[in-house]
Amino acid sequence: MYSASDLRKGLKILWEGQPYEIVEFQFVKPGKGAAMYKCRVRHILQGNTIEKTFREVDSFAKPDLEGRELQFSYEDGGQFVFSDPDTYEEFRVDGDVLGRNRLLLADTMTVDVLFYNGKAVEVTLPIFVEKVIVETEPGFKGNTATNTYKPAKVEGGYEIQVPLFINEGDNVRIDTRTGEYADRVAKK
Amino acid sequence: MTLSPKAALELRSRLLHATRSFFHERGFTEVDTPVRIQAPAQETHINAEPSGDRWLRASPELQMKRLLAAGHEKIFQLGPCFRRGERGDRHNPEYTMLEWYRARADYEDILEDTRELLAHVAGEQTSIVYRHQRIDLTGRWERISVRDAFLRWAGWDPVAMWDEDRFNVDLVEKVEPAMTRTVPVVLADYPAPAASLARRKPEDPLVAERWELYIGGLEIANAYSELTDPVEQRRRFEIAADERRAMGKEVYPFDEAFFAELSAMPPSGGIALGVDRLVMLFADASDIGEVLAFRD
């Protein structure tokens, strides 16, 4: 259990049955009154933030959160199977937890999986992944403008907007935080 | 504009010097009572730092009142005080407090002293800029009663219906943010249960003669017409002791010398002013650490 005086930026707490992270924190203690903790908290599963003033008497359970570094193994009927590279223990993750990022997974890719109450709730891919363009309109030779985009499809079926000079067969780098094209990878 | 650490300490030194000279010029006696004490005041929300078989003082209040009882009429003290667990952008567990007391005076006299002190330490400045807000220090100060402030900004009257928890939360969430920042604000006449060492107002016993000074949103000082009735004082400490016990907090021994001498204390006014907060104002500092030589 945490007491209110343990609150600090970055602490993860269970409050009203929901897991939150403290993102802003201010200790206040007016006059001879009780200590209070004006906080902005982020719901760990939903991502939204709210303001909340906690009191000295408030206490919080520690949310059952665990992060593990796992390797992608294979897909099995809408579920994605990851394994611990040391113990070979396998973990199944529902496709909707991955969202569109499921299309960017690759064999043996190492990802961070966040488990809440033993269930995977978030999968964080490496910030950049490299993919080959399998479908796009032909590029215009010599057009190196980076501010005009066209649709493209990469191996695995992921769709992005790429600059006009990108061609089928090119290797591109995708930023998994935004889901967008980041850069062209020089051919080896 | 943020001062360099060196400039902040130099400013702090000037303010300390101006404060001392203000009181010496007015015939106050500077006292330094013990920092390690046997019995802190019993206040529900103030936690003293243990020091061996004693405590570090959270305030020199009880000792200074014993000096009033012993016949001193105008006394002041500048020195370190300690409050366990109070750490934030406006709090450091060790901080510098200025307290002064006047015999045969009340909280109105102390308010006059406070205006004069502010004008004195400000020197030729009549205003300061704190957090992009110009504050006129030497003109009219705003004064509002706790009752009126809560009726206006929180929609209820804590004097008529005391609810400590609601009072504390609404004070920081609704009342303090709504107070003007262009002039100093005196929030006066607290509900009697919110002033453990102040006397009740003779014409309105539901409120205690206590005010708090806010400048630029910073709480600077707390003043009382002091309670001189030892029976009433003991009763209030016993209530606080019960509340502390119920919250699982340490209950402090009662300072029997203080109770024994309290009836000899003349009617007096007194105040505790946070010196670090005062320096923060003049230094335009948002964090107390900017005006301390070393932070805890």
PDB file of C-alpha atoms in Angstrom, chain A residues 26-34 36 38 53 55-57, chain B residues 43 45 86-87 91 165 168 171 173 176 210 212 219 224 249:
ATOM      1  CA  GLN A  26       2.083  19.493  -6.014  1.00  0.00           C
ATOM      2  CA  PHE A  27       2.248  19.326  -2.235  1.00  0.00           C
ATOM      3  CA  VAL A  28      -0.141  21.845  -0.651  1.00  0.00           C
ATOM      4  CA  LYS A  29      -0.815  22.547   3.002  1.00  0.00           C
ATOM      5  CA  PRO A  30      -2.807  25.688   3.660  1.00  0.00           C
ATOM      6  CA  GLY A  31      -2.424  27.360   7.028  1.00  0.00           C
ATOM      7  CA  LYS A  32      -2.893  24.926   9.842  1.00  0.00           C
ATOM      8  CA  GLY A  33      -4.856  22.613   7.583  1.00  0.00           C
ATOM      9  CA  ALA A  34      -4.269  19.105   6.362  1.00  0.00           C
ATOM     10  CA  MET A  36      -3.030  17.668   0.351  1.00  0.00           C
ATOM     11  CA  LYS A  38      -2.817  18.228  -6.039  1.00  0.00           C
ATOM     12  CA  THR A  53      -6.590  16.458  -5.003  1.00  0.00           C
ATOM     13  CA  ARG A  55      -5.855  13.970   1.068  1.00  0.00           C
ATOM     14  CA  GLU A  56      -3.420  12.962   3.768  1.00  0.00           C
ATOM     15  CA  VAL A  57      -5.624  10.041   4.809  1.00  0.00           C
TER      16      VAL A  57
ATOM     17  CA  GLU B  43      -1.964  20.486  16.364  1.00  0.00           C
ATOM     18  CA  HIS B  45      -1.918  18.468  11.061  1.00  0.00           C
ATOM     19  CA  GLU B  86       6.452  18.853   4.335  1.00  0.00           C
ATOM     20  CA  ARG B  87       8.255  18.893   1.047  1.00  0.00           C
ATOM     21  CA  HIS B  91       7.720  23.648   1.494  1.00  0.00           C
ATOM     22  CA  ASP B 165     -12.328  18.039   5.189  1.00  0.00           C
ATOM     23  CA  ASN B 168      -9.402  22.194   3.426  1.00  0.00           C
ATOM     24  CA  LEU B 171      -9.671  26.331   0.350  1.00  0.00           C
ATOM     25  CA  GLU B 173      -9.223  24.222  -4.977  1.00  0.00           C
ATOM     26  CA  GLU B 176      -7.080  30.420  -2.851  1.00  0.00           C
ATOM     27  CA  ARG B 210      -6.994  34.750  13.125  1.00  0.00           C
ATOM     28  CA  GLU B 212      -3.650  34.703   7.018  1.00  0.00           C
ATOM     29  CA  GLU B 219       0.579  32.099   1.870  1.00  0.00           C
ATOM     30  CA  TYR B 224      -3.704  35.467  16.057  1.00  0.00           C
ATOM     31  CA  LYS B 249      -0.323   9.888  14.500  1.00  0.00           C
TER      32      LYS B 249
END
